[in-house]
XYZ file of C-alpha atoms in Angstrom:
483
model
C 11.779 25.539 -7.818
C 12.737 21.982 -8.328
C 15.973 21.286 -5.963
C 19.010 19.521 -7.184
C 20.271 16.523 -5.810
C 23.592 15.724 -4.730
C 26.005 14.896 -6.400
C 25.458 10.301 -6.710
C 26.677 7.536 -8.578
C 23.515 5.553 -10.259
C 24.375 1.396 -10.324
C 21.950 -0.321 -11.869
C 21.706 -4.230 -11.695
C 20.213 -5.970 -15.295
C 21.692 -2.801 -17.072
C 21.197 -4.704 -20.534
C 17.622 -5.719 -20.000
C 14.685 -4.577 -21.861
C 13.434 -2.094 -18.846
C 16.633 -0.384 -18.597
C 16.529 0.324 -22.431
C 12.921 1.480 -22.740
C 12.323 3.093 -19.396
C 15.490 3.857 -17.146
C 18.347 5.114 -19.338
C 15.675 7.606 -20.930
C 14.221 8.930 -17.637
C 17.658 9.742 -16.794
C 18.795 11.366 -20.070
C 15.307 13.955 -19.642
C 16.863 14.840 -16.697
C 20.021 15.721 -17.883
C 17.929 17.597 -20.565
C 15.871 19.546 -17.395
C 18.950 20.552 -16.058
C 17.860 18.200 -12.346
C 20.045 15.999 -12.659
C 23.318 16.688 -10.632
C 26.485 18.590 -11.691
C 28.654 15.644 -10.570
C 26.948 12.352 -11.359
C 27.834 8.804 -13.610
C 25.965 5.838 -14.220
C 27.328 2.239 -13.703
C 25.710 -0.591 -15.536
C 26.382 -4.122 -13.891
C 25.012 -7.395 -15.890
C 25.601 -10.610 -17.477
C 26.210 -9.797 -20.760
C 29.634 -8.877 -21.895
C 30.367 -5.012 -23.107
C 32.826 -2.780 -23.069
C 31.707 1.379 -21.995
C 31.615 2.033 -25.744
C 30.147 -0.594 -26.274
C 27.659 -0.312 -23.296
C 27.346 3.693 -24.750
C 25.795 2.744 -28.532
C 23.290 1.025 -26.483
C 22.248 3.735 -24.804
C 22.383 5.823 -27.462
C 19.989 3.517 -29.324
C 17.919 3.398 -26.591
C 17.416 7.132 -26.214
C 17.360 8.038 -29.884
C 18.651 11.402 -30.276
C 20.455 13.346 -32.683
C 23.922 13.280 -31.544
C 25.478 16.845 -29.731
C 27.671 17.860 -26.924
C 25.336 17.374 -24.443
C 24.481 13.848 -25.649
C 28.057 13.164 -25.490
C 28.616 14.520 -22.416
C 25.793 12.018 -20.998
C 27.711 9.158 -22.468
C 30.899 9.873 -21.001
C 29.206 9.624 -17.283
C 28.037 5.868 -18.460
C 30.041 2.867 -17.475
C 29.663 -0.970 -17.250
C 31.023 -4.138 -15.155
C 29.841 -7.137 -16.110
C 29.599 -10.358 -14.063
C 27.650 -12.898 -12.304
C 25.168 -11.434 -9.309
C 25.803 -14.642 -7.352
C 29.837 -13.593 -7.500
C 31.567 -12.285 -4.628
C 33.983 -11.019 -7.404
C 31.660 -8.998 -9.078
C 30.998 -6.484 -6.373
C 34.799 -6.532 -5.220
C 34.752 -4.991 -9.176
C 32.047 -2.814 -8.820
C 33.434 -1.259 -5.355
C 36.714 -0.734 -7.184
C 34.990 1.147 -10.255
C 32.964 3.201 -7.539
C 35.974 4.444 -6.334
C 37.307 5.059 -9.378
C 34.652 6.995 -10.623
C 34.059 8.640 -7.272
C 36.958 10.435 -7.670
C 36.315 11.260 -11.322
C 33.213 12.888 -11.153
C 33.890 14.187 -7.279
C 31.277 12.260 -6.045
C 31.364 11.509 -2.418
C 29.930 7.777 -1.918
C 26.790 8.221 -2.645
C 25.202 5.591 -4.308
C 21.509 4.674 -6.140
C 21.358 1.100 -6.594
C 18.572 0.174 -9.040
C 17.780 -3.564 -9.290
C 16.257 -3.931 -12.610
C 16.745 -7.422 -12.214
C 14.082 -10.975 -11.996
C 12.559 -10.471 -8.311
C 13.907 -13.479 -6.931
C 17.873 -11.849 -7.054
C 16.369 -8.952 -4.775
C 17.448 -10.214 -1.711
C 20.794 -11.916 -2.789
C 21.595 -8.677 -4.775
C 21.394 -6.824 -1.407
C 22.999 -9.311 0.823
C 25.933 -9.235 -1.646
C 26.294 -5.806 -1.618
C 25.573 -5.797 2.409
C 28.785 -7.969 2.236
C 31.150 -5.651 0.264
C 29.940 -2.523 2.365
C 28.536 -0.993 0.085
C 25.144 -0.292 1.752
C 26.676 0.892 5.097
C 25.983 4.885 5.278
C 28.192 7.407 7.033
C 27.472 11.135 7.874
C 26.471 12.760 4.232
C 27.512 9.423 2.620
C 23.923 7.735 1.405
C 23.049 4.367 -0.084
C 19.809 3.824 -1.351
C 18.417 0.471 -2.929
C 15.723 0.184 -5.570
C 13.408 -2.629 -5.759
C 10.621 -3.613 -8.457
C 7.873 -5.066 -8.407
C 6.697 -7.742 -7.507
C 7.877 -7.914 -3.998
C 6.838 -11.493 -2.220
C 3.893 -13.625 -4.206
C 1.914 -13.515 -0.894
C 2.024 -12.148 2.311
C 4.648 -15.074 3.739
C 6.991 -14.603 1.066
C 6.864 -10.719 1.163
C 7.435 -10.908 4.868
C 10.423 -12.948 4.367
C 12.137 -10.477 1.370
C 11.158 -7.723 3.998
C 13.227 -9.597 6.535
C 16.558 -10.186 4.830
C 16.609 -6.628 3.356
C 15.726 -4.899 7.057
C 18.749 -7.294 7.852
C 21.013 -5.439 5.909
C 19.238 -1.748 5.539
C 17.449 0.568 7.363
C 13.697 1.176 6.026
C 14.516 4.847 4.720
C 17.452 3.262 2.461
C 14.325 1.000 0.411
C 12.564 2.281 -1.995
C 9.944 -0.080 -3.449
C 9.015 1.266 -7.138
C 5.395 1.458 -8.218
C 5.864 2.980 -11.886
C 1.884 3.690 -11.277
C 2.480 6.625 -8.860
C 5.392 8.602 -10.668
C 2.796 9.472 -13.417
C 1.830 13.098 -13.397
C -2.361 12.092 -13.602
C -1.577 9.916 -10.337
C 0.808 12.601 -8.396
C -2.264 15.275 -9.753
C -4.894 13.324 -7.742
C -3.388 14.812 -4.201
C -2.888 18.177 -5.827
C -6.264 18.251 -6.776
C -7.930 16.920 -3.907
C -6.317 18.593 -0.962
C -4.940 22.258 -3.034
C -8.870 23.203 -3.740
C -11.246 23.389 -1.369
C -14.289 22.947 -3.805
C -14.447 19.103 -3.961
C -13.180 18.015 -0.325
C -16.401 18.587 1.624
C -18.040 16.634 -0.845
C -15.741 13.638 -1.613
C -17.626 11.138 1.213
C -20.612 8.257 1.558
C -22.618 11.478 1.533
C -22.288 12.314 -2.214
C -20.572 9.829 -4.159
C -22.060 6.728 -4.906
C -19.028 4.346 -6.013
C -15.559 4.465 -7.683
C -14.196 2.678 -10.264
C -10.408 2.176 -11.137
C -10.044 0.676 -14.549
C -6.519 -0.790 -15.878
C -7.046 -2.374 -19.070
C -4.412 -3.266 -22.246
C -4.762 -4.091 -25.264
C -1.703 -6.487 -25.756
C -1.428 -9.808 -24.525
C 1.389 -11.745 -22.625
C 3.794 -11.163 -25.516
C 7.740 -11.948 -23.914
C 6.344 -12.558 -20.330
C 4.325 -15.563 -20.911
C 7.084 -17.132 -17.965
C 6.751 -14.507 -15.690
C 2.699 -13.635 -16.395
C 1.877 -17.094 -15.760
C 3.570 -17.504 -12.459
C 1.817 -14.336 -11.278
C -1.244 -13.511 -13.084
C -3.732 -10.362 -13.166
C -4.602 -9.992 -9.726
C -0.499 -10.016 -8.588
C 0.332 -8.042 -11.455
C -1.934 -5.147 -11.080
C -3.905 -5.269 -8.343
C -0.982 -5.652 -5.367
C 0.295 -2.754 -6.492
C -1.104 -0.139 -8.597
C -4.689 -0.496 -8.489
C -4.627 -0.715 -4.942
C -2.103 2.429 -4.632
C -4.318 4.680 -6.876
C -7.550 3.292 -4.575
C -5.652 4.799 -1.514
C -4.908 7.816 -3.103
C -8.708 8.339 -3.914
C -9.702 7.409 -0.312
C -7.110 8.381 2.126
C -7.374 11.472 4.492
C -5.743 14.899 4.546
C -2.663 14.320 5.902
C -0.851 16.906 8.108
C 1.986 17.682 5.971
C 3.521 16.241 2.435
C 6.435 14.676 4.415
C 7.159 10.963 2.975
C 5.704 9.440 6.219
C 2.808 11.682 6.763
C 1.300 11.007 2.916
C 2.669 6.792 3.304
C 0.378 7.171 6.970
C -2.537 8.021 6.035
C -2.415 5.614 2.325
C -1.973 2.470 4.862
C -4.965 3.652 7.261
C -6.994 2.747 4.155
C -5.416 -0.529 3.435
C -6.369 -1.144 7.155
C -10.319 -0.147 7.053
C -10.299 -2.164 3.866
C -13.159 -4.481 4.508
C -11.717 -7.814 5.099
C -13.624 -11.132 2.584
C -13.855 -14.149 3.621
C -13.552 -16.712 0.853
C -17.075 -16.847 0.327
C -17.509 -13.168 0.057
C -14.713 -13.253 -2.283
C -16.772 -15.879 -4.213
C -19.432 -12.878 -4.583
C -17.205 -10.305 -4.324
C -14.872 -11.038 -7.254
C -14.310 -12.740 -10.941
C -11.466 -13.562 -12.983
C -11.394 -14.404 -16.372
C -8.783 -15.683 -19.208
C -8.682 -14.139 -22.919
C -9.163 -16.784 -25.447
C -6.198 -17.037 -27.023
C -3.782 -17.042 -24.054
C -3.023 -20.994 -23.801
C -1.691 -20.664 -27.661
C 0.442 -17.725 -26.889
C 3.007 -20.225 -25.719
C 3.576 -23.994 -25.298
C 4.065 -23.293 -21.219
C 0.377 -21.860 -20.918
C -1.174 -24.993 -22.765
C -2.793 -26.253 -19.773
C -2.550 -22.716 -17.568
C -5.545 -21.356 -15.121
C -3.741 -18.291 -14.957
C -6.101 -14.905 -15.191
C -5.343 -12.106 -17.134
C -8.626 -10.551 -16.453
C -10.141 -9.663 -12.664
C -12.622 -7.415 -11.135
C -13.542 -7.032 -7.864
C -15.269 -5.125 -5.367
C -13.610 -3.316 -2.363
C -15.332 -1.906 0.583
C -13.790 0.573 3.280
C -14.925 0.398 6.742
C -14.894 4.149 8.313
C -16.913 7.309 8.081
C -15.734 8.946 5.368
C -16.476 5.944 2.874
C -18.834 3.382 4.680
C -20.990 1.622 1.850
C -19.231 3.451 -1.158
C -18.062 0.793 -3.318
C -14.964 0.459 -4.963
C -14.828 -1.366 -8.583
C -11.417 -2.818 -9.704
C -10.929 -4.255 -12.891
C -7.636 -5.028 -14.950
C -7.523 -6.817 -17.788
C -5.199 -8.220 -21.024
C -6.201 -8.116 -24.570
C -8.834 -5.523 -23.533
C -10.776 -2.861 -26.607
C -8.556 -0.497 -25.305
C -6.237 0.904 -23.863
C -7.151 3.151 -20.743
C -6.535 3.476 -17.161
C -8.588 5.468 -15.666
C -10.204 6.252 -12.150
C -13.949 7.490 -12.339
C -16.389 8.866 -9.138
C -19.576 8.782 -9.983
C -21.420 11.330 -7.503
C -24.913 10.467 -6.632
C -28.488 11.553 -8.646
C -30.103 14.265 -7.541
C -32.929 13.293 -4.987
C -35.931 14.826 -6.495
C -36.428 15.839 -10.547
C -38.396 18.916 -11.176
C -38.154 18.669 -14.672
C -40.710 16.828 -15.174
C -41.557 14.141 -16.842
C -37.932 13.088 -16.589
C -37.463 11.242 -13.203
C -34.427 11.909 -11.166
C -33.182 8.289 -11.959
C -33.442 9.513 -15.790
C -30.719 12.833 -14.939
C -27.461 10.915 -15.587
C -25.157 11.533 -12.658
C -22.097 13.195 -12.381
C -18.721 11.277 -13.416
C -15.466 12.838 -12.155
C -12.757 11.206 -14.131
C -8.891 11.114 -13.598
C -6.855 9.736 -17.237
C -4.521 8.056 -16.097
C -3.143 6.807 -19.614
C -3.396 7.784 -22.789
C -4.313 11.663 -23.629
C -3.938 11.995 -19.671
C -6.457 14.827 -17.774
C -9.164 15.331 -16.174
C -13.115 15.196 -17.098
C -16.143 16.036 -15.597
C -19.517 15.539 -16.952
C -22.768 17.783 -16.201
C -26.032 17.943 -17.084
C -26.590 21.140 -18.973
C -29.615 22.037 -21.490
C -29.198 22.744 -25.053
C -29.744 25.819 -26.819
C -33.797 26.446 -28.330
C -37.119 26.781 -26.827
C -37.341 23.174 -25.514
C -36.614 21.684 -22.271
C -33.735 19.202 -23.362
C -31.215 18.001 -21.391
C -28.163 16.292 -22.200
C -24.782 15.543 -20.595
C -21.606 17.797 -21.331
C -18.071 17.327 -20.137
C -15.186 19.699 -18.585
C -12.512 18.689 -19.868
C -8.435 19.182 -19.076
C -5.784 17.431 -21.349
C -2.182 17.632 -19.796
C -1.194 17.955 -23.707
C -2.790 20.916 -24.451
C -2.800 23.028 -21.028
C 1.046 22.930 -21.167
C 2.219 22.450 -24.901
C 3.992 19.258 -23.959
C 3.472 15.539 -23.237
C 3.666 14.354 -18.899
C 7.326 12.940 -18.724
C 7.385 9.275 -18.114
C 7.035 8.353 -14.633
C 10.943 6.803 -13.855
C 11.886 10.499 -14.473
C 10.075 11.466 -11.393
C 11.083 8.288 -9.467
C 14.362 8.726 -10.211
C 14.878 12.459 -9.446
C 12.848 12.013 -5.775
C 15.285 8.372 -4.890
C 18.185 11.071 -5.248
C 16.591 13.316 -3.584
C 15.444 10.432 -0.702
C 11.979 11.262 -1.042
C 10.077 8.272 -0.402
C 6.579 10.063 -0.629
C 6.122 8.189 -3.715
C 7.384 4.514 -2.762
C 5.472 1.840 -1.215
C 6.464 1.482 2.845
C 6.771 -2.408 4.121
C 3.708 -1.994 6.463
C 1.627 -0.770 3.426
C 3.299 -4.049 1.291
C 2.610 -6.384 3.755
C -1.295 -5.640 4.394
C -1.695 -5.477 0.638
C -0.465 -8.946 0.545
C -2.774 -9.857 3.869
C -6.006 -8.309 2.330
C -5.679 -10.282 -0.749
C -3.753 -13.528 0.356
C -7.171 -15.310 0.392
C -8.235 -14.501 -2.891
C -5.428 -16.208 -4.069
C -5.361 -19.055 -1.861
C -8.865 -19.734 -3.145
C -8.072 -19.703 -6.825
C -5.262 -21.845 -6.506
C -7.670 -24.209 -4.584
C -10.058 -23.779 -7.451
C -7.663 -24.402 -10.525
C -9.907 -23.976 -13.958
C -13.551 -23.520 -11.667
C -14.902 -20.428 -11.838
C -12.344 -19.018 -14.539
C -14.431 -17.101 -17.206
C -13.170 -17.186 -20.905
C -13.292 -13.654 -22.718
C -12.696 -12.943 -26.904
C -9.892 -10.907 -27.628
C -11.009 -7.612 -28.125
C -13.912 -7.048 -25.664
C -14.250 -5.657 -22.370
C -13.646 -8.858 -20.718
C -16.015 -11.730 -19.778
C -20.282 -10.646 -20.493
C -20.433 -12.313 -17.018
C -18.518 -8.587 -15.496
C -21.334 -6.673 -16.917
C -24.169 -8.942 -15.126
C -21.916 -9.063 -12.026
C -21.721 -5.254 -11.672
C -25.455 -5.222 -12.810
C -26.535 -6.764 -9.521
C -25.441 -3.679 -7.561
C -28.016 -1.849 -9.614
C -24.926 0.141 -11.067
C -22.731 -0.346 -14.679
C -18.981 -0.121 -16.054
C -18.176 3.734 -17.082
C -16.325 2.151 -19.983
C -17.902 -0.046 -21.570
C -18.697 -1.746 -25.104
């Protein structure tokens, strides 16, 4: 049974952006609709732009698009809005009077969610304001618990730093860094599957599986971020973060329990055994790559060396995975749209069905769909119906869709639900940020270094530069999706 959290006021910083329209005010209207959310709740919008609550209300209600009823209503009558300037003392002496206001309202004993759906560099200002009106300081039941998206820091230095003046005003369990990534239902399935059946565990090692690849590719280009894409690029966009989070989730070991801590443990032991590169491995180890129409998006890119497209190869150095490799790729303006993690298991060592060598037998390919039509796949070799010996590969197939008559919820839902619950199993710990940062720093120092050198140019439309293909090639191995 799914527990109920207590009752909480939601604030949320940049409530008239374009995430808090698409994503947040959604996720928490489904949970009104799942009966989770709490009896005694309200949401408090704080930005810029000037509303009034009704005002602030139709854009919700535009936002969710549903057929007006009482329940709808009743969600709209828990929605608020302040707005002012983030930078202004005066702003949070307003919001700490509405919070009281409301507080008494809804019965809601000063427990707050602050969400900070806001540009990264207001993070840490956001939270030292607040740390000034006391309104991050926690007492017996009362709970305050601050939000952050990505990205957090540009590099290890600068994530260091953020992590510094936010430990300066909260404690560690009061942060909870969003990865959108890991409140999917394919990504939260990957534990479920791995450690609630005892089929695959004994052989998910170096002894049986060959290499992984993670694959995060779109279809659409920069579109409205060409400011903020070309300041941080493929490899801080996706890699940081979610390609790395979904490799430790693949790779990490049982842990004892599926406490926050004990999950967030054993994640970061495999951020440690990653294999450190120097910049000439990385040099081998790694490509990047620019789609051919991104300097025309906008006049700001004209001249950019910014990459939309990177793959790279990851090694882990312990027992369970020594000399399994670990293909990342992410890319912009991709054939399609897929994310997907896929373990190919080794060949069999000997064929007896001759002539066909054992190299012939295609392998195995366990495959977690991440996004769209997410599931799981796994392809066999199996021998088709007749008199002859003919062998061809079929797939096992499960499709969220179809096994439970609805579409997975989108992943704020979950975020939100376990933040008001103060589960952080699902949220990225500092230690965990800052190696991230560490095992890619020189990577980045490197292409910086190396401005328009070594940037491959890809058409629109493809799987990225035809250098990828010869890249992977070398290793004797090929791309699971591919043209």
């Amino acid at each position: 049974m799914e527990r109920i959290p207590e009752a909480c006021g939601i604030v949320i910083f940049g409530a008239s952006g374009d995430l808090a329209h698409r994503k947040l005010f959604p996720s928490l209207w489904r949970l009104v609709k799942e009966k989770v959310m709490p009896a005694n709740y309200y949401i408090l919008g704080v930005a810029r732009s000037d509303f009034s609550d009704q005002a602030f209300r139709e854009t919700i209600k535009e936002s969710i698009k549903e057929k007006d009823s009482p329940e709808l209503k009743s969600f709209l009558d828990h929605c608020f809005y302040i707005s002012g300037d983030y930078a202004s003392s005066s702003t949070y002496q307003a919001l700490s009077k509405k919070l009281l206001e409301n507080d008494k309202t809804f019965s809601v004993d000063h427990r707050y969610v602050f969400y900070l759906s806001t540009p990264p560099e207001l993070d840490a200002s956001i939270v030292e304001q607040l740390g000034k009106a006391k309104l991050t300081e926690e007492s017996g039941n009362q709970w305050r618990r601050v939000i952050i998206e990505k990205p957090f820091g540009r590099d290890v230095s600068s994530a260091c730093e953020l992590n510094k003046r936010l430990r300066a005003i909260l404690q560690e369990g009061q942060i909870y860094r969003i990865d959108h990534y890991l409140g999917k239902e394919t990504v939260q399935n990957i534990l479920m599957f791995r450690f609630a059946n005892a089929i695959y565990e004994p052989i998910w090692n170096q002894k049986y599986i060959d290499h992984v690849q993670i694959t995060a590719a779109e279809t659409v280009g920069v579109e409205h971020r060409a400011g903020y894409y070309d300041q941080s690029g493929a490899l801080r966009d996706m890699f940081q973060n979610h390609l790395l989070q979904l490799l430790c989730l693949v790779a990490m070991e049982p842990p004892c329990s599926f406490e926050a801590d004990a999950v967030r443990d054993e994640k970061t032991k495999v951020l440690r055994a990653l294999h450190d590169e120097t910049i000439a491995d990385w040099r081998t180890k790694s490509l990047r790559g620019q789609y051919q129409g991104y300097r025309k998006e906008d006049p700001r890119l004209a001249q950019s060396t910014t990459e939309t497209y990177v793959a790279l190869r990851a090694e882990i150095d312990n027992w369970r995975w020594q000399g399994v490799p670990f293909y990342l790729r992410s890319g912009k303006k991709m054939a399609d749209r897929v994310t997907e993690i896929a373990i190919q298991f080794k060949s069999v060592p000997s064929s007896i069905f001759k002539p066909l060598l054992a190299e012939q037998l295609s392998a195995n390919i366990l495959r977690f769909r991440i996004q769209p039509n997410e599931g799981i796949s796994l392809s066999l070799e199996t021998k088709h119906p007749g008199p002859k010996l003919c062998l061809s590969t079929t797939t096992m197939t499960f499709n969220y869709a179809e096994a439970f008559g609805t579409e997975p919820p989108e992943s704020y839902t979950r975020l939100f639900l376990d933040v008001m619950l103060g589960d952080q199993t699902l949220f990225a710990r500092n230690d965990w940020l800052e190696r991230s940062w560490e095992y890619l720093n020189p990577l980045l120092e490197d292409w910086k270094d190396q401005k328009e050198k070594g940037l491959l140019f890809y058409p629109e439309g493809s799987w990225g530069p035809k250098e990828a293909e010869q890249w992977i090639a070398q290793d004797h191995r090929s791309w699971t999706l591919h043209p």
